[in-house]
Amino acid sequence: MILDPTYAPRQPPPSISTDQAARAVWPSEPNSPIPTLTETRANKRPRVDTHNLQSFKSHRRSAIKTPSSPLTPWRTSFRKTESRPNHLDPHCTAIDFDLSSPHIPAMHPLINRQTLKELDLDSILRNPQLRHDLLFDAGLQFRPTSGRRKRDLSDKYWSAIAQELQTGCTCVSFDLQWKPHDLLCVCAQGPIPQVPSLTYCSPLRALTLRMPSRIRHLLTEFLEVLLFVIQPLTSMCGTYANPATLQTQIEQHAAQAAHLRSLFDPELIQQELHHQLFDPSGLFIVIGQTLKSHCAPMRDRLVDAMVEAAKACAPGCGGSKADAVKAVRMCLDILELMKLDIANHQLQTLRPFLIETAGQYELKAFKGRKGAGASLDLTRKWIRTAYHHLMSSSHPIPLSLPHPSHPSNTITLNYRQLPQTQQIYLSVLRALTDLVFEPPCGPSPTPVPHSHSLQRERVSKSSIPYLPLYPETTYLDGARLLVLSGEAADATAMYMFLLLFRQLAFSDPDSNACGDPSSRVVVTDAHLASLKKEIRDISSGHLGHCFAQVKGDSDSERWAKVREDIVLQIAMRAKEARSPSTLLSSSPRPRNPESASEPGSDSQPQSRVLASAPDERMLKLAERWSDTNMRPNSPLSTLLRKRIRDVVFNQVVALTFPSASSRHSGTSTSTTSLGKSSNFTSLAPPSALSSGMEPLADEIRLLSERLSRLAHIHLGVYLPLYEQEEFSTSVFSDLESCS
């Protein structure tokens, strides 16, 4: 494996435990100042100040009614307020709000030890979803989380930091619907509180939340994140390197951490900020030198920009406090990138080990997740149904692709005569194919991005999608199964639209032209390919939405409009196919600059469009056909979906089923390396497909390859479980007795 040294950290990751000196430099994790979500929500609601507000003393009000809007945070009903200060609303004591609201700036920076800990090697090794995704994508890498929500939260936090540094204000204001309001500062009432304090302004009907200071939290977390990123990677066990060769590096890191702690005193820096005496230039020069000794070479330019931003804050350089905030923010961004570089380097280095142990780990993680004696009823029913379909079928399973054991391409499999192990193997292949074409929750109404085409952002165990109706053993492939189901629905819808085109083009020909060979309808592959592209362009999304049983006025209306446009385009192309002269005249021609200025040249495109416009009878016929068949569970859609499913299943069997040599030798497919791509041969030519499926050869090929890849990995993990006597007996015994 060749690794790009530009992205790798400069120093090799150590792999031994931290000694006593390192433990003294880097405190243990329980000392983290960041509270957990449970602790944050368990706190009592913030104190509400209801006395002696100088900013609102002039406002008088005898009684206040509770707003009737259901979105307001008020809980109590109308009360009299003669005995209370008139400028405050007594119902403030009943306000309940969430401090994690996106409108309230966070108390801690978004890049902190808690978020970066997800990139530790221990977290990677214990993340079943990440290790499973690594089998599908060899180039899987971490990248910084991105998105509008994160940018907004980050901007709000750093704006609050800049505001506190410049004015000392920590207030944020809202209206009664808990939406942002123009700032109404109440800092004049006293020092910054230790807990959030809420105040209500009656005349403006606004709430002001005064938060504790964020400066100390930022300084403390900044130092801890810096030390956390540059510390030795002690998570890697000693089997990967000799501990004696890394002792010098550990001592060097410990000395750097001790030096940084001596220079970076959060309490002293906070006092210097209060008295406007803090000069960050010298400190950030030392931090920049430390980062350059640890980060990848490609990060040096970012480090230099951070140091220059800090130097602008030196006395006499004209810098402002905003420049200091910018330097701190840039440093945290660099630390996140450094942690990502280290995690990606570890991921690439350990990839062979992760792939080699993927089967055993996933099976162990599955058993630990479900617990001892957990129910596998959905999985048993899922495989039993596929086994019943194969046993009841009178047709042998053809291997329509070139196979190592039968180069003549004439092999067929008689399911009833196969050993039980191979029956289980084929039953799982059939079950996965049925799960794609007949998902329990129906086709996905919106397109799901392919997991193999995206670089992974932050990964956590909570990111595993929960699909309660799917078999228990497919819990790590939920997103992929939804993607494949969407592709299968798209292929079925395209098959039906092309069938409609053929029916309109070849049915009810012109009686006057029946004896004229020159007027015979001819539809070429190029015409069908062009029509497929036009249908996709019109739909501009998930073509199989017509089979999704989703109730929604907006989605239904949008799909109805898209379907009408597609039917109109198909009818127009069918009219062109039935009129060869129109088809020739509507084909694109190279433009001649001289002919562009000739009289009547501008009317030619319009005349071609009018000539190919479908008549009213054909258009109504196409619309009735679409209304009848382009809907969930229609007889025609069910028939065509099963036809595509059978073709895909045969190709999945040919791609995944082991060769005769491995079957005779008794080699189990579960021992095959999951990370290595199988020696898949080229797919069958379009002539091997059923009649009418030739234009869908590319869609069927891609769907078969992706499904066979998923099936190969799934069987490599769970085939030992399916072959266990207890499981196989409960699935196959009753059906064998019936047969």
XYZ file of C-alpha atoms in Angstrom:
739
model
C 0.000 0.000 0.000
C 1.365 3.371 -1.026
C 0.536 6.250 1.272
C 0.847 9.887 0.346
C 3.436 11.405 2.732
C 1.863 14.819 2.230
C -1.161 13.768 4.304
C 0.657 11.646 6.858
C 1.763 13.075 10.199
C 5.459 13.865 10.438
C 6.124 11.574 13.365
C 5.178 7.887 13.344
C 2.454 7.064 15.855
C 3.843 5.399 18.979
C 2.180 2.224 20.092
C 2.877 1.669 23.759
C 1.137 2.669 26.919
C 1.689 6.050 28.494
C 4.167 6.098 31.333
C 3.772 7.937 34.608
C 5.324 11.137 33.276
C 2.876 11.227 30.393
C -0.025 10.661 32.764
C 1.108 13.627 34.808
C 1.185 15.844 31.733
C -2.091 14.714 30.189
C -4.849 14.440 32.779
C -7.410 11.703 32.534
C -10.616 12.126 30.551
C -13.042 12.460 33.495
C -11.498 15.885 34.146
C -12.950 17.237 30.922
C -14.798 20.484 31.584
C -17.401 19.692 28.945
C -20.550 18.334 30.552
C -22.348 15.429 28.971
C -25.769 15.830 27.442
C -27.385 14.051 30.361
C -25.762 16.363 32.873
C -26.742 19.451 30.873
C -30.377 18.477 30.620
C -30.520 17.369 34.227
C -29.781 20.874 35.495
C -32.583 23.037 36.741
C -33.944 25.761 34.506
C -32.059 29.056 34.637
C -32.761 31.597 37.312
C -35.151 34.381 36.306
C -34.329 37.862 37.590
C -37.464 39.764 38.549
C -36.134 42.655 40.613
C -34.383 45.982 40.158
C -33.818 46.188 36.438
C -32.593 49.734 35.764
C -33.016 49.363 32.017
C -36.757 48.798 32.322
C -37.743 50.889 35.377
C -39.778 53.375 33.392
C -42.113 50.742 31.948
C -45.345 50.252 33.880
C -48.038 47.704 33.358
C -50.848 46.594 35.654
C -51.703 43.214 34.177
C -50.430 40.999 31.405
C -52.348 38.349 29.548
C -50.767 35.112 28.505
C -50.211 35.037 24.747
C -52.597 32.690 22.994
C -50.166 31.440 20.366
C -49.355 27.726 20.782
C -45.709 28.418 19.923
C -45.108 30.638 22.934
C -43.068 29.279 25.852
C -45.688 30.290 28.413
C -47.357 27.609 30.466
C -49.524 29.397 33.035
C -52.756 31.282 32.531
C -53.774 34.913 33.118
C -52.718 36.359 36.465
C -52.858 39.715 38.222
C -49.554 41.431 38.846
C -50.350 44.378 41.112
C -48.072 43.070 43.849
C -45.055 42.587 41.520
C -42.734 44.991 39.709
C -44.681 46.336 36.735
C -41.854 46.081 34.239
C -41.632 42.272 34.528
C -43.977 39.470 33.604
C -44.607 37.016 36.446
C -44.990 34.144 34.009
C -41.234 34.143 33.363
C -40.887 31.636 36.177
C -42.785 29.069 34.057
C -40.660 29.412 30.942
C -39.041 26.202 29.831
C -36.391 26.257 27.108
C -33.503 24.184 25.870
C -29.993 25.610 26.186
C -28.997 23.479 23.187
C -31.261 25.534 20.940
C -29.470 26.610 17.732
C -30.362 30.230 18.513
C -28.326 30.160 21.753
C -24.550 30.187 21.238
C -22.863 27.147 22.743
C -20.840 27.411 25.924
C -17.937 25.427 24.464
C -16.270 25.460 21.044
C -17.653 22.983 18.555
C -14.184 21.459 18.140
C -13.423 19.930 21.532
C -12.138 16.756 23.110
C -15.522 15.083 23.040
C -15.936 15.460 19.288
C -12.308 14.636 18.450
C -12.428 11.523 20.602
C -14.608 9.929 17.915
C -11.448 9.852 15.761
C -9.407 7.886 18.294
C -8.207 4.491 17.193
C -10.165 2.818 19.980
C -13.374 4.403 18.692
C -12.559 3.320 15.134
C -11.859 -0.266 16.149
C -15.079 -0.442 18.170
C -17.312 1.091 15.477
C -19.020 -1.757 13.574
C -20.599 0.537 10.975
C -17.267 2.109 10.050
C -15.483 -1.220 9.805
C -18.330 -2.572 7.688
C -18.257 0.433 5.343
C -14.523 -0.053 4.921
C -15.229 -3.338 3.134
C -17.188 -1.503 0.433
C -14.934 1.512 -0.023
C -11.178 0.973 -0.097
C -10.527 4.714 -0.093
C -12.799 5.542 2.816
C -11.527 8.605 4.680
C -12.655 10.975 7.378
C -13.265 14.590 6.531
C -14.438 17.604 8.539
C -18.158 17.759 9.103
C -19.694 20.325 6.835
C -23.108 21.802 6.349
C -25.062 24.943 6.852
C -26.162 24.028 10.369
C -22.613 23.539 11.590
C -21.461 26.784 9.980
C -24.315 28.679 11.618
C -23.604 27.208 15.051
C -19.891 27.929 14.702
C -20.476 31.511 13.546
C -22.854 32.154 16.433
C -20.333 30.842 18.953
C -17.413 32.917 17.676
C -19.615 35.997 17.353
C -20.556 35.567 21.005
C -16.851 35.267 21.911
C -16.001 38.445 19.999
C -18.934 40.276 21.587
C -17.849 39.284 25.078
C -14.242 40.333 24.438
C -15.227 43.716 23.035
C -18.147 44.712 25.277
C -18.271 42.126 28.055
C -21.875 41.313 27.101
C -23.096 37.709 27.134
C -26.769 38.454 26.433
C -28.976 37.048 23.681
C -32.587 38.140 23.110
C -35.692 36.358 21.796
C -39.318 37.135 21.147
C -42.187 35.205 22.724
C -42.079 32.634 19.911
C -38.464 31.935 20.869
C -37.107 33.452 17.668
C -34.079 35.787 17.582
C -34.771 39.393 18.562
C -32.672 42.551 18.509
C -30.266 42.499 21.432
C -31.603 43.996 24.677
C -28.569 44.057 26.942
C -29.187 43.665 30.687
C -25.537 43.580 31.785
C -26.087 46.726 33.849
C -27.982 44.755 36.472
C -24.856 43.143 37.887
C -21.820 40.948 37.269
C -21.881 38.038 34.816
C -23.907 35.209 36.409
C -22.610 31.721 37.040
C -25.793 30.176 35.616
C -28.041 31.390 32.772
C -30.356 34.194 33.841
C -33.590 35.135 32.027
C -35.266 38.552 31.954
C -38.500 39.707 30.314
C -39.113 43.133 28.771
C -42.830 43.902 28.803
C -43.026 46.841 26.335
C -41.057 45.031 23.621
C -42.431 41.602 24.539
C -38.941 40.112 24.388
C -36.821 37.813 26.513
C -33.136 38.315 27.267
C -31.024 35.356 28.290
C -27.786 36.281 30.029
C -25.244 33.467 29.794
C -22.137 32.796 31.906
C -18.774 33.798 30.505
C -17.447 31.632 27.667
C -13.852 32.934 27.766
C -12.570 30.650 30.508
C -14.200 27.595 28.945
C -12.622 28.473 25.592
C -9.135 28.938 27.016
C -9.258 25.706 29.003
C -10.627 23.651 26.150
C -8.212 25.210 23.659
C -5.226 24.076 25.719
C -6.609 20.601 26.318
C -7.432 20.067 22.639
C -3.933 21.190 21.678
C -2.339 18.715 24.069
C -4.820 16.015 23.107
C -3.909 16.189 19.407
C -0.108 16.287 19.793
C 0.114 13.628 22.480
C 1.546 10.197 21.562
C -0.931 7.776 20.067
C -0.858 5.362 22.972
C -4.014 3.641 21.796
C -2.055 1.417 19.438
C -0.937 -1.705 21.228
C 2.660 -2.728 21.574
C 2.465 -5.442 18.937
C 2.941 -2.886 16.165
C 6.257 -1.451 17.325
C 9.058 -1.901 19.812
C 8.329 0.218 22.920
C 12.020 0.888 23.498
C 12.383 2.672 20.155
C 9.521 5.048 20.966
C 10.533 6.055 24.471
C 12.464 9.073 23.203
C 9.484 10.291 21.253
C 7.198 9.959 24.263
C 9.597 11.952 26.429
C 9.848 14.645 23.751
C 6.061 14.958 23.584
C 5.839 15.141 27.357
C 8.411 17.957 27.407
C 6.477 19.876 24.747
C 3.238 19.509 26.678
C 4.860 20.688 29.914
C 6.343 23.699 28.103
C 2.963 24.630 26.606
C 1.260 24.364 29.986
C 3.864 26.694 31.498
C 3.220 29.302 28.764
C -0.536 28.907 28.454
C -2.141 29.779 31.797
C -5.913 30.183 31.242
C -6.424 32.135 34.487
C -3.597 34.564 33.760
C -4.704 35.049 30.149
C -8.263 35.777 31.294
C -6.990 38.488 33.644
C -4.838 40.007 30.884
C -7.854 40.036 28.587
C -9.890 41.781 31.260
C -7.266 44.507 31.589
C -6.580 44.574 27.810
C -2.947 43.542 28.256
C -2.891 40.190 26.480
C -0.517 39.862 23.506
C -1.111 36.509 21.707
C 1.704 36.891 19.157
C 4.474 35.269 21.216
C 2.274 32.426 22.427
C 1.032 31.565 18.933
C 4.569 31.578 17.550
C 5.416 28.792 20.004
C 2.149 26.998 19.190
C 2.901 27.275 15.472
C 6.346 25.757 15.900
C 4.856 22.897 17.909
C 2.155 22.214 15.333
C 4.646 22.169 12.468
C 6.626 19.461 14.224
C 3.543 17.225 14.312
C 1.256 18.108 11.396
C 1.468 16.937 7.797
C 3.575 19.144 5.464
C 0.484 20.278 3.581
C -0.803 22.009 6.759
C 2.221 24.317 7.111
C 0.571 27.097 5.104
C -2.444 27.121 7.433
C -0.154 27.278 10.453
C 1.716 30.254 8.974
C -1.585 32.068 8.334
C -2.617 31.465 11.946
C 0.666 32.867 13.266
C 0.349 35.947 11.039
C -3.163 36.591 12.337
C -1.824 36.428 15.907
C 1.100 38.729 15.109
C -1.368 41.362 13.921
C -2.557 41.637 17.541
C 0.873 42.677 18.829
C 1.186 46.228 20.235
C 1.607 48.775 17.470
C 0.463 46.447 14.666
C -3.088 47.772 14.515
C -4.738 44.445 15.222
C -8.056 44.091 17.018
C -9.654 41.560 19.289
C -11.391 40.120 16.228
C -7.954 39.151 14.905
C -7.200 37.316 18.147
C -10.496 35.434 17.897
C -9.655 34.605 14.290
C -6.277 33.162 15.325
C -7.849 30.951 17.993
C -10.513 29.750 15.570
C -7.931 28.973 12.905
C -5.859 27.019 15.407
C -8.802 24.844 16.410
C -9.593 24.190 12.747
C -5.975 23.145 12.179
C -6.085 20.839 15.191
C -9.206 19.173 13.804
C -7.493 18.666 10.441
C -4.450 17.214 12.173
C -6.626 14.748 14.073
C -8.344 13.803 10.815
C -4.972 13.254 9.128
C -3.863 10.987 11.968
C -7.141 9.035 11.874
C -6.953 8.581 8.089
C -3.320 7.476 8.360
C -4.248 4.910 10.997
C -7.211 3.752 8.936
C -5.088 3.122 5.853
C -2.313 1.451 7.841
C -4.630 -0.920 9.672
C -6.938 -1.606 6.737
C -5.522 -5.109 5.996
C -5.981 -6.081 9.637
C -9.504 -4.632 9.770
C -10.529 -6.489 6.607
C -8.967 -9.766 7.717
C -10.850 -9.723 11.005
C -14.052 -8.144 9.665
C -16.095 -11.347 9.576
C -15.294 -12.467 13.102
C -15.671 -8.956 14.530
C -19.019 -8.216 12.883
C -20.477 -11.539 13.957
C -19.239 -10.957 17.509
C -20.593 -7.392 17.483
C -23.948 -8.650 16.205
C -24.242 -11.243 18.947
C -23.211 -8.673 21.542
C -25.729 -6.176 20.175
C -28.627 -8.642 20.172
C -27.629 -10.387 23.395
C -27.665 -14.058 24.248
C -30.834 -15.820 23.163
C -32.119 -12.823 21.207
C -34.847 -13.404 18.688
C -34.003 -13.770 14.995
C -37.584 -14.274 13.877
C -37.400 -11.774 11.010
C -34.216 -13.347 9.664
C -35.656 -16.864 9.882
C -38.856 -15.850 8.142
C -36.875 -13.931 5.521
C -34.692 -16.927 4.560
C -37.545 -19.430 4.906
C -39.598 -17.491 2.351
C -36.740 -17.480 -0.157
C -36.122 -21.199 0.444
C -39.796 -21.957 -0.185
C -39.739 -20.019 -3.485
C -36.681 -21.885 -4.719
C -38.035 -25.291 -3.694
C -41.385 -24.649 -5.368
C -39.796 -23.489 -8.612
C -39.644 -26.091 -11.359
C -37.015 -24.242 -13.395
C -33.292 -24.739 -12.715
C -31.153 -21.746 -11.869
C -29.050 -20.817 -14.905
C -25.547 -19.424 -14.612
C -25.856 -17.200 -17.652
C -22.330 -15.781 -17.231
C -18.977 -17.420 -18.008
C -18.144 -19.529 -14.975
C -14.718 -20.982 -14.012
C -16.101 -24.489 -13.724
C -18.070 -24.376 -16.980
C -16.436 -22.198 -19.644
C -19.035 -23.352 -22.151
C -21.589 -21.230 -20.283
C -24.190 -24.013 -20.104
C -24.242 -24.712 -16.377
C -27.561 -24.888 -14.529
C -28.242 -25.534 -10.854
C -30.980 -27.884 -9.688
C -31.785 -26.447 -6.280
C -33.431 -29.592 -4.902
C -30.339 -31.719 -5.545
C -27.801 -29.366 -3.955
C -26.293 -29.964 -0.476
C -27.846 -28.044 2.372
C -24.905 -25.643 2.637
C -25.312 -24.595 -0.984
C -29.069 -24.390 -0.550
C -28.542 -21.993 2.332
C -26.136 -19.972 0.195
C -28.602 -19.665 -2.691
C -31.490 -18.978 -0.300
C -29.638 -15.982 1.125
C -28.894 -14.691 -2.394
C -32.563 -15.005 -3.300
C -33.617 -13.427 -0.003
C -31.365 -10.393 -0.546
C -32.684 -9.983 -4.099
C -36.282 -10.130 -2.857
C -35.438 -7.638 -0.119
C -34.216 -5.171 -2.753
C -37.153 -5.547 -5.121
C -39.828 -5.908 -2.426
C -38.634 -3.841 0.555
C -40.773 -4.096 3.701
C -41.160 -0.316 3.911
C -41.632 0.250 0.174
C -39.231 2.019 -2.202
C -37.519 5.095 -0.867
C -39.501 8.188 -1.969
C -36.367 10.303 -2.144
C -33.003 9.439 -3.661
C -30.473 8.182 -1.134
C -26.824 8.960 -1.909
C -24.589 6.009 -2.629
C -22.466 5.249 0.404
C -19.487 4.301 -1.749
C -19.453 7.702 -3.453
C -19.189 9.756 -0.279
C -16.314 10.312 2.063
C -17.357 9.589 5.601
C -17.773 12.443 7.998
C -18.055 11.864 11.731
C -19.034 8.273 12.450
C -20.826 7.125 15.555
C -22.803 4.071 16.512
C -25.952 6.184 16.630
C -25.609 6.804 12.884
C -26.701 3.225 12.117
C -30.175 3.522 10.508
C -32.949 1.709 12.320
C -35.161 -0.301 9.953
C -37.472 -2.319 12.212
C -39.058 -4.414 9.422
C -35.763 -5.582 7.913
C -33.990 -8.800 8.979
C -31.820 -8.447 12.043
C -28.629 -9.482 10.256
C -28.898 -6.625 7.721
C -28.730 -3.821 10.282
C -25.380 -2.544 8.981
C -26.578 -2.491 5.358
C -29.814 -0.592 5.846
C -28.724 2.479 3.877
C -27.328 0.351 1.023
C -30.495 -1.711 0.785
C -32.550 1.462 0.529
C -30.280 2.686 -2.259
C -30.575 -0.601 -4.149
C -34.354 -0.610 -3.681
C -34.502 2.867 -5.170
C -32.414 1.738 -8.147
C -34.659 -1.297 -8.654
C -37.764 0.909 -8.584
C -36.134 3.292 -11.062
C -35.322 0.409 -13.426
C -38.897 -0.893 -13.197
C -40.364 2.535 -13.934
C -38.012 3.003 -16.884
C -38.957 -0.447 -18.186
C -42.643 0.516 -18.066
C -42.117 3.853 -19.812
C -40.154 2.175 -22.604
C -42.911 -0.407 -22.917
C -45.426 2.421 -23.282
C -43.288 3.938 -26.021
C -43.221 0.645 -27.937
C -46.970 0.190 -27.628
C -47.660 3.683 -28.929
C -45.120 3.368 -31.727
C -46.177 -0.052 -33.051
C -49.904 -0.146 -32.305
C -52.631 1.014 -34.708
C -50.407 1.944 -37.668
C -51.598 4.187 -40.444
C -53.819 2.116 -42.734
C -52.748 4.071 -45.783
C -49.098 3.183 -45.216
C -49.449 -0.491 -44.350
C -48.260 -1.621 -47.761
C -45.453 0.873 -48.015
C -42.166 -0.693 -46.802
C -40.564 2.732 -46.499
C -43.086 3.745 -43.840
C -42.344 0.760 -41.577
C -41.758 1.729 -37.936
C -38.100 1.361 -36.989
C -36.887 1.942 -33.415
C -33.138 1.709 -32.968
C -31.057 1.399 -29.816
C -29.956 4.996 -30.282
C -33.585 6.150 -30.190
C -34.230 4.211 -26.961
C -31.041 5.521 -25.354
C -32.006 9.075 -26.260
C -35.498 8.553 -24.844
C -34.060 7.171 -21.597
C -31.930 10.269 -21.186
C -34.908 12.551 -21.854
C -37.024 10.697 -19.279
C -34.302 11.051 -16.648
C -33.861 14.744 -17.436
C -37.587 15.370 -17.053
C -37.895 13.449 -13.801
C -34.725 15.109 -12.407
C -34.654 12.724 -9.491
C -36.137 9.470 -8.264
C -38.062 7.948 -11.178
C -39.468 5.145 -9.014
C -41.398 7.596 -6.845
C -44.594 6.357 -8.483
C -44.254 3.065 -6.562
C -43.689 4.703 -3.159
C -46.727 4.494 -0.925
C -46.242 7.917 0.621
C -49.109 10.217 1.442
C -48.312 13.823 0.816
C -50.061 16.467 -1.203
C -46.902 18.226 -2.366
C -45.090 15.028 -3.390
C -48.149 13.574 -5.095
C -48.820 16.737 -7.059
C -45.193 17.047 -8.097
C -45.001 13.439 -9.266
C -48.314 13.781 -11.156
C -46.925 16.781 -13.030
C -43.648 14.967 -13.794
C -45.524 11.905 -15.009
C -47.666 14.014 -17.346
C -44.539 15.607 -18.813
C -42.901 12.212 -19.335
C -46.022 10.780 -20.986
C -46.226 13.786 -23.306
C -42.571 13.353 -24.305
C -43.084 9.617 -24.931
C -46.156 10.279 -27.049
C -44.259 12.843 -29.097
C -41.368 10.420 -29.718
C -43.807 7.659 -30.605
C -45.430 9.958 -33.163
C -41.996 10.648 -34.642
C -41.229 6.915 -34.819
C -44.487 6.285 -36.674
C -43.661 9.091 -39.130
C -40.194 8.417 -40.566
C -40.147 11.691 -42.476
C -40.803 13.600 -39.267
C -38.129 11.590 -37.474
C -35.567 12.473 -40.113
C -36.535 16.108 -40.208
C -36.363 16.423 -36.427
C -32.878 14.971 -36.173
C -30.180 17.525 -35.311
C -28.305 19.065 -38.230
C -25.104 21.066 -38.362
C -25.925 24.739 -38.543
C -24.753 26.782 -41.511
C -24.098 30.441 -40.725
C -25.129 31.424 -44.256
C -28.436 29.592 -44.117
C -29.275 31.109 -40.739
C -30.084 34.421 -42.388
C -32.291 32.937 -45.130
C -35.999 33.786 -45.000
C -38.053 31.130 -43.313
C -35.127 29.484 -41.574
C -36.429 30.517 -38.135
C -39.726 28.731 -38.740
C -38.115 25.308 -39.327
C -37.713 24.300 -35.635
C -41.286 25.346 -34.912
C -42.581 23.379 -37.904
C -40.698 20.271 -36.775
C -42.168 20.512 -33.269
C -45.701 20.914 -34.642
C -45.224 18.005 -37.031
C -44.143 15.662 -34.189
C -46.800 16.771 -31.706
C -49.010 13.787 -30.738
C -52.679 13.795 -31.629
C -55.280 13.987 -28.901
C -56.302 10.318 -29.224
C -52.752 9.037 -28.716
C -52.131 11.378 -25.801
C -55.321 10.329 -23.997
C -54.458 6.665 -24.547
C -51.006 7.190 -23.044
C -52.420 9.082 -20.050
C -54.978 6.359 -19.312
C -52.249 3.724 -19.546
C -50.075 5.716 -17.141
C -52.889 6.260 -14.633
C -53.684 2.550 -14.635
C -50.202 1.062 -14.451
C -47.807 3.661 -12.976
C -48.942 3.139 -9.396
C -47.965 0.878 -6.484
C -48.821 -2.815 -6.816
C -50.470 -2.522 -10.205
C -50.594 -5.892 -12.058
C -48.276 -4.721 -14.839
C -45.720 -3.129 -12.506
C -45.676 -6.288 -10.369
C -45.138 -8.463 -13.443
C -42.299 -6.351 -14.819
C -40.646 -5.991 -11.411
C -40.593 -9.780 -11.005
C -39.185 -10.126 -14.506
C -36.288 -7.791 -13.705
C -35.824 -9.449 -10.312
C -35.369 -12.889 -11.879
C -32.756 -11.572 -14.314
C -30.868 -9.802 -11.523
C -31.001 -12.898 -9.313
C -29.531 -15.104 -12.046
C -26.676 -12.656 -12.566
C -26.065 -12.329 -8.813
C -25.819 -16.124 -8.579
C -23.359 -16.198 -11.457
C -21.240 -13.475 -9.841
C -21.328 -14.755 -6.266
C -21.872 -18.518 -6.256
C -18.573 -20.369 -5.626
C -16.934 -22.305 -8.427
C -17.020 -26.090 -8.675
C -13.439 -26.435 -7.406
C -14.217 -24.609 -4.184
C -17.444 -26.547 -3.750
C -15.754 -29.929 -4.199
C -12.857 -28.970 -1.947
C -15.247 -28.002 0.822
C -13.885 -24.479 1.140
C -16.380 -22.277 2.934
C -17.065 -18.876 1.499
C -16.947 -17.442 4.973
C -13.175 -17.828 4.947
C -12.808 -15.699 1.823
C -11.155 -12.350 2.318
C -14.012 -9.887 2.408
C -11.982 -6.873 1.443
C -10.746 -8.303 -1.843
C -12.966 -7.918 -4.856
C -14.218 -11.190 -6.258
C -13.024 -12.219 -9.694
C -16.217 -11.069 -11.348
C -16.369 -11.792 -15.053
C -18.111 -9.580 -17.559
C -21.871 -9.641 -17.518
C -24.027 -11.267 -20.120
C -24.637 -9.416 -23.357
C -28.002 -7.696 -23.867
C -29.124 -10.616 -26.040
C -29.148 -12.849 -22.951
C -31.756 -10.646 -21.299
C -35.473 -11.131 -21.609
C -37.326 -9.550 -24.474
C -37.731 -5.825 -23.989
C -34.973 -5.495 -21.378
C -32.163 -4.812 -23.814
C -32.206 -1.017 -23.194
C -31.884 -1.721 -19.445
C -28.670 -3.744 -19.764
C -26.555 -1.067 -18.024
C -29.002 -0.613 -15.150
C -29.292 -4.366 -14.590
C -25.533 -4.820 -14.759
C -24.813 -2.114 -12.159
C -27.580 -3.336 -9.875
C -26.341 -6.934 -10.109
C -22.748 -5.976 -9.371
C -23.657 -3.905 -6.314
C -26.042 -6.502 -4.961
C -23.533 -9.322 -5.492
C -20.899 -7.290 -3.646
C -23.255 -6.816 -0.712
C -24.227 -10.498 -0.764
C -20.581 -11.612 -0.871
C -19.755 -9.590 2.249
C -22.977 -10.534 4.022
C -22.419 -14.259 3.496
C -18.778 -13.947 4.531
C -19.975 -12.682 7.910
C -23.245 -14.496 8.629
C -22.970 -17.792 6.740
C -21.499 -19.525 9.838
C -24.564 -18.363 11.764
C -26.950 -19.622 9.075
C -25.139 -22.984 8.948
C -25.523 -23.603 12.666
C -27.700 -26.627 13.294
C -30.119 -24.769 15.552
C -30.719 -22.033 12.991
C -30.821 -24.209 9.866
C -33.139 -26.738 11.490
C -35.651 -24.058 12.434
C -35.609 -22.671 8.895
C -35.482 -25.728 6.633
C -36.798 -28.719 8.599
C -40.524 -28.014 8.289
C -40.287 -27.229 4.592
C -38.214 -30.322 3.819
C -40.828 -32.524 5.427
C -43.552 -30.867 3.367
C -41.608 -31.313 0.139
